[in-house]
């Protein structure tokens, strides 16, 4: 059996990747921090599956601590990494660049055959937040290791923010709400990532099957919750001015706000893939609540 290492296995996409590789007949080794092991045995907050039973070999270590990763890539044929900072207090430099760079070095030393890495579509919109991740992408391209970089437009988990605003009776958007995007479900994206093992492209962009404006995403959330739509559009210049004022006190919050301001006012649409609908995702969230 082909053995794959899934780095970022406890995250949104990582869980779906574990299941997808397992379903395709791969032997799955999953990397998990000690404090996150229990998460693998229960569903995630964005409806992602419990995956402990799909893991053949659980490797417990901390991606930012190379001393805990001895042997991580031994016997591995393929490395898949969606490893990155989400809500952790760790820095993007330490995780998005440093941890992935460590795994790349271990993969190269262990003669791994393929490396599949996930970044973002339109990294120019993300500003300083994405620079460490894209620095790693550049070094991956310069390496001798066969690889593919997958660039999704956005995850269904990201779209939960609009659902939660609707649940609280008002959604806030930057700009006029006309910018479009096609987010992708973890199952559909994970399937594409498994396909990428045999893909000769250095990079490819991918999105979900349905293209929405942000106004339409908000309206969908209200409709599923059976609530009248209530959307406030914030002028981009007002938001950007406020973020400039926030910057000296919280650089990270300001950087995140600037990224959202740019993304919510720019089309981010990629080739349409998959079959999972955002409406069904929202309906399932509403049922769970």
Short mmCIF file of C-alpha atoms in Angstrom, two decimals, residues 12-275:
data_model
loop_
_atom_site.label_atom_id
_atom_site.label_comp_id
_atom_site.label_asym_id
_atom_site.label_seq_id
_atom_site.Cartn_x
_atom_site.Cartn_y
_atom_site.Cartn_z
CA UNK A 12 -10.98 21.22 8.74
CA UNK A 13 -9.43 20.04 5.48
CA UNK A 14 -7.04 17.61 7.15
CA UNK A 15 -9.88 15.47 8.49
CA UNK A 16 -11.48 15.17 5.08
CA UNK A 17 -8.07 14.37 3.60
CA UNK A 18 -7.55 11.52 6.07
CA UNK A 19 -10.92 10.02 5.07
CA UNK A 20 -10.32 10.56 1.35
CA UNK A 21 -6.87 8.96 1.33
CA UNK A 22 -8.15 6.05 3.41
CA UNK A 23 -11.10 5.51 1.04
CA UNK A 24 -8.71 5.40 -1.94
CA UNK A 25 -6.69 2.60 -0.35
CA UNK A 26 -3.78 4.58 1.07
CA UNK A 27 -2.13 3.65 4.36
CA UNK A 28 -2.58 6.87 6.37
CA UNK A 29 -0.10 8.24 8.86
CA UNK A 30 -1.51 11.33 10.60
CA UNK A 31 0.46 13.97 12.47
CA UNK A 32 -1.24 15.40 15.55
CA UNK A 33 -0.15 17.60 18.40
CA UNK A 34 -0.43 15.83 21.80
CA UNK A 35 -3.19 18.20 22.90
CA UNK A 36 -5.24 17.55 19.74
CA UNK A 37 -5.27 13.75 19.62
CA UNK A 38 -8.72 13.49 21.22
CA UNK A 39 -10.21 15.69 18.49
CA UNK A 40 -9.68 12.92 15.96
CA UNK A 41 -12.29 10.75 17.68
CA UNK A 42 -15.18 13.22 17.52
CA UNK A 43 -16.79 15.38 14.80
CA UNK A 44 -15.47 18.91 14.35
CA UNK A 45 -17.38 22.11 14.86
CA UNK A 46 -17.84 22.62 11.10
CA UNK A 47 -19.37 19.14 10.64
CA UNK A 48 -16.09 17.53 9.60
CA UNK A 49 -15.94 13.82 10.46
CA UNK A 50 -14.31 11.89 13.26
CA UNK A 51 -11.35 10.18 11.58
CA UNK A 52 -9.49 8.15 14.20
CA UNK A 53 -10.66 4.88 12.63
CA UNK A 54 -9.35 5.98 9.22
CA UNK A 55 -5.82 6.45 10.56
CA UNK A 56 -3.44 3.50 10.32
CA UNK A 57 -0.53 5.16 12.10
CA UNK A 58 -0.96 8.09 14.48
CA UNK A 59 2.25 10.09 14.88
CA UNK A 60 2.10 12.37 17.92
CA UNK A 61 4.42 15.34 17.66
CA UNK A 62 4.52 19.11 17.45
CA UNK A 63 5.16 20.43 13.96
CA UNK A 64 6.97 23.52 15.28
CA UNK A 65 9.33 21.37 17.40
CA UNK A 66 11.64 19.33 15.14
CA UNK A 67 12.88 17.33 18.13
CA UNK A 68 9.44 15.64 18.32
CA UNK A 69 9.34 14.69 14.63
CA UNK A 70 12.12 12.10 14.40
CA UNK A 71 11.05 9.44 11.89
CA UNK A 72 7.95 11.32 10.78
CA UNK A 73 8.52 10.69 7.06
CA UNK A 74 10.27 7.33 7.28
CA UNK A 75 8.56 4.84 4.99
CA UNK A 76 6.25 7.54 3.60
CA UNK A 77 5.60 7.77 -0.16
CA UNK A 78 3.43 10.94 -0.23
CA UNK A 79 3.21 13.95 2.08
CA UNK A 80 0.01 15.97 2.16
CA UNK A 81 0.04 19.19 4.18
CA UNK A 82 -2.72 21.66 4.92
CA UNK A 83 -0.86 22.66 8.07
CA UNK A 84 -1.30 26.30 8.99
CA UNK A 85 -2.39 28.76 11.65
CA UNK A 86 -6.13 29.10 12.18
CA UNK A 87 -7.09 30.09 15.72
CA UNK A 88 -3.83 29.14 17.39
CA UNK A 89 -1.73 31.82 18.99
CA UNK A 90 1.33 30.50 17.16
CA UNK A 91 2.78 32.75 14.49
CA UNK A 92 2.29 32.27 10.77
CA UNK A 93 6.06 32.32 10.41
CA UNK A 94 6.49 29.43 12.84
CA UNK A 95 3.69 27.25 11.44
CA UNK A 96 2.86 28.19 7.84
CA UNK A 97 6.53 28.52 6.93
CA UNK A 98 8.66 26.93 9.65
CA UNK A 99 6.68 23.75 10.36
CA UNK A 100 6.06 23.04 6.68
CA UNK A 101 9.73 23.69 5.90
CA UNK A 102 10.73 21.17 8.58
CA UNK A 103 8.38 18.57 7.09
CA UNK A 104 9.75 19.26 3.60
CA UNK A 105 13.30 18.71 4.85
CA UNK A 106 12.28 15.44 6.54
CA UNK A 107 10.46 14.36 3.37
CA UNK A 108 13.50 15.07 1.21
CA UNK A 109 15.81 13.20 3.58
CA UNK A 110 13.45 10.20 3.59
CA UNK A 111 13.17 10.10 -0.23
CA UNK A 112 9.45 10.81 -0.25
CA UNK A 113 8.12 10.69 -3.80
CA UNK A 114 5.43 13.44 -3.78
CA UNK A 115 4.41 16.46 -1.74
CA UNK A 116 0.90 17.94 -2.05
CA UNK A 117 0.48 21.31 -0.37
CA UNK A 118 -2.56 23.53 0.10
CA UNK A 119 -2.33 27.33 0.07
CA UNK A 120 -4.93 29.90 -1.09
CA UNK A 121 -6.29 31.32 -4.31
CA UNK A 122 -5.38 35.01 -4.82
CA UNK A 123 -2.66 35.21 -2.15
CA UNK A 124 -2.19 38.88 -3.08
CA UNK A 125 -5.41 39.65 -1.17
CA UNK A 126 -4.12 38.21 2.10
CA UNK A 127 -1.26 40.65 2.70
CA UNK A 128 1.24 39.85 5.45
CA UNK A 129 -0.82 36.91 6.73
CA UNK A 130 0.01 34.75 3.74
CA UNK A 131 3.63 35.80 3.18
CA UNK A 132 5.15 32.97 5.26
CA UNK A 133 2.98 30.37 3.51
CA UNK A 134 3.87 31.70 0.08
CA UNK A 135 7.54 31.80 1.06
CA UNK A 136 7.23 28.07 1.70
CA UNK A 137 5.49 27.60 -1.66
CA UNK A 138 8.44 29.31 -3.36
CA UNK A 139 10.91 27.00 -1.63
CA UNK A 140 8.78 23.95 -2.45
CA UNK A 141 8.91 24.97 -6.13
CA UNK A 142 12.69 25.30 -5.87
CA UNK A 143 13.10 21.88 -4.25
CA UNK A 144 13.91 18.68 -6.10
CA UNK A 145 10.82 16.98 -4.70
CA UNK A 146 7.92 16.28 -7.08
CA UNK A 147 4.99 18.36 -5.88
CA UNK A 148 1.69 20.13 -6.54
CA UNK A 149 0.23 23.20 -4.81
CA UNK A 150 -3.57 23.30 -4.55
CA UNK A 151 -5.22 26.73 -4.33
CA UNK A 152 -8.86 26.69 -3.14
CA UNK A 153 -10.99 29.82 -3.16
CA UNK A 154 -12.30 29.26 0.37
CA UNK A 155 -13.68 26.53 2.60
CA UNK A 156 -17.25 25.88 3.67
CA UNK A 157 -15.94 26.31 7.22
CA UNK A 158 -15.15 29.94 6.36
CA UNK A 159 -18.77 30.41 5.29
CA UNK A 160 -19.95 29.54 8.81
CA UNK A 161 -19.19 33.15 9.78
CA UNK A 162 -22.06 34.34 7.58
CA UNK A 163 -24.39 31.72 9.04
CA UNK A 164 -23.50 32.81 12.58
CA UNK A 165 -24.15 36.46 11.75
CA UNK A 166 -27.55 35.54 10.34
CA UNK A 167 -28.30 33.52 13.45
CA UNK A 168 -27.63 36.70 15.43
CA UNK A 169 -30.10 38.54 13.14
CA UNK A 170 -27.71 40.82 11.23
CA UNK A 171 -24.92 40.27 8.73
CA UNK A 172 -22.16 42.80 8.13
CA UNK A 173 -20.42 42.97 4.76
CA UNK A 174 -17.62 45.15 3.48
CA UNK A 175 -18.52 46.98 0.26
CA UNK A 176 -21.71 46.53 -1.72
CA UNK A 177 -21.82 42.72 -1.47
CA UNK A 178 -21.48 42.14 -5.20
CA UNK A 179 -18.04 40.48 -5.14
CA UNK A 180 -18.30 36.78 -6.02
CA UNK A 181 -16.67 33.56 -4.89
CA UNK A 182 -17.29 29.80 -5.02
CA UNK A 183 -16.32 28.14 -1.73
CA UNK A 184 -15.65 24.40 -1.67
CA UNK A 185 -16.67 21.68 0.75
CA UNK A 186 -13.92 19.72 2.49
CA UNK A 187 -15.03 16.44 0.89
CA UNK A 188 -14.76 17.85 -2.63
CA UNK A 189 -11.45 19.58 -1.96
CA UNK A 190 -9.95 16.51 -0.30
CA UNK A 191 -10.89 14.38 -3.32
CA UNK A 192 -9.06 16.85 -5.56
CA UNK A 193 -6.04 16.75 -3.25
CA UNK A 194 -5.87 12.96 -3.52
CA UNK A 195 -6.11 13.31 -7.31
CA UNK A 196 -3.21 15.78 -7.11
CA UNK A 197 -0.87 12.95 -6.13
CA UNK A 198 -0.94 11.93 -9.80
CA UNK A 199 -1.26 15.45 -11.22
CA UNK A 200 1.67 16.83 -13.20
CA UNK A 201 0.72 20.49 -12.62
CA UNK A 202 2.88 22.50 -10.24
CA UNK A 203 -0.20 24.44 -9.12
CA UNK A 204 -3.92 24.52 -9.78
CA UNK A 205 -6.86 26.59 -8.54
CA UNK A 206 -10.13 25.07 -7.43
CA UNK A 207 -13.56 26.18 -6.22
CA UNK A 208 -16.93 24.68 -5.40
CA UNK A 209 -19.83 24.06 -7.81
CA UNK A 210 -21.81 27.23 -7.02
CA UNK A 211 -20.71 30.84 -7.51
CA UNK A 212 -22.27 33.37 -5.11
CA UNK A 213 -22.04 37.07 -4.42
CA UNK A 214 -21.53 37.81 -0.73
CA UNK A 215 -25.02 39.31 -0.66
CA UNK A 216 -26.31 35.97 -1.92
CA UNK A 217 -24.37 34.02 0.73
CA UNK A 218 -25.85 36.19 3.47
CA UNK A 219 -29.36 35.89 1.98
CA UNK A 220 -28.97 32.11 1.82
CA UNK A 221 -28.10 31.95 5.51
CA UNK A 222 -31.13 34.02 6.49
CA UNK A 223 -33.39 31.94 4.24
CA UNK A 224 -32.24 28.63 5.71
CA UNK A 225 -32.82 30.01 9.20
CA UNK A 226 -36.26 31.27 8.09
CA UNK A 227 -35.40 34.85 9.05
CA UNK A 228 -35.90 38.10 7.15
CA UNK A 229 -32.58 39.26 5.68
CA UNK A 230 -30.87 42.10 7.52
CA UNK A 231 -27.55 43.11 5.96
CA UNK A 232 -25.42 46.14 6.75
CA UNK A 233 -22.93 47.18 4.07
CA UNK A 234 -19.86 48.92 5.47
CA UNK A 235 -17.98 51.19 3.02
CA UNK A 236 -14.54 49.77 2.38
CA UNK A 237 -12.82 53.09 3.01
CA UNK A 238 -14.41 53.30 6.46
CA UNK A 239 -13.32 49.77 7.35
CA UNK A 240 -9.79 50.34 6.07
CA UNK A 241 -9.51 53.60 8.03
CA UNK A 242 -10.63 51.85 11.20
CA UNK A 243 -8.08 49.08 10.65
CA UNK A 244 -5.33 51.68 10.23
CA UNK A 245 -6.27 53.04 13.65
CA UNK A 246 -6.27 49.54 15.16
CA UNK A 247 -2.88 48.61 13.65
CA UNK A 248 -0.59 50.14 16.32
CA UNK A 249 -2.44 48.23 19.06
CA UNK A 250 -2.94 44.84 17.37
CA UNK A 251 -1.00 44.17 14.19
CA UNK A 252 -2.46 40.68 13.84
CA UNK A 253 -6.08 41.83 14.12
CA UNK A 254 -5.46 44.66 11.68
CA UNK A 255 -3.81 42.29 9.18
CA UNK A 256 -6.72 39.88 9.42
CA UNK A 257 -9.21 42.71 8.98
CA UNK A 258 -7.39 44.05 5.92
CA UNK A 259 -7.41 40.59 4.36
CA UNK A 260 -11.16 40.21 4.91
CA UNK A 261 -11.77 43.72 3.57
CA UNK A 262 -9.87 42.88 0.39
CA UNK A 263 -11.43 39.45 -0.06
CA UNK A 264 -15.02 40.64 0.51
CA UNK A 265 -14.65 43.27 -2.21
CA UNK A 266 -12.85 41.18 -4.87
CA UNK A 267 -14.03 38.32 -7.08
CA UNK A 268 -12.30 35.07 -6.08
CA UNK A 269 -13.66 32.47 -8.48
CA UNK A 270 -11.88 29.32 -9.64
CA UNK A 271 -12.84 26.32 -11.81
CA UNK A 272 -16.01 24.77 -10.41
CA UNK A 273 -15.62 21.34 -8.82
CA UNK A 274 -17.60 18.95 -6.65
CA UNK A 275 -21.22 18.45 -5.73
#
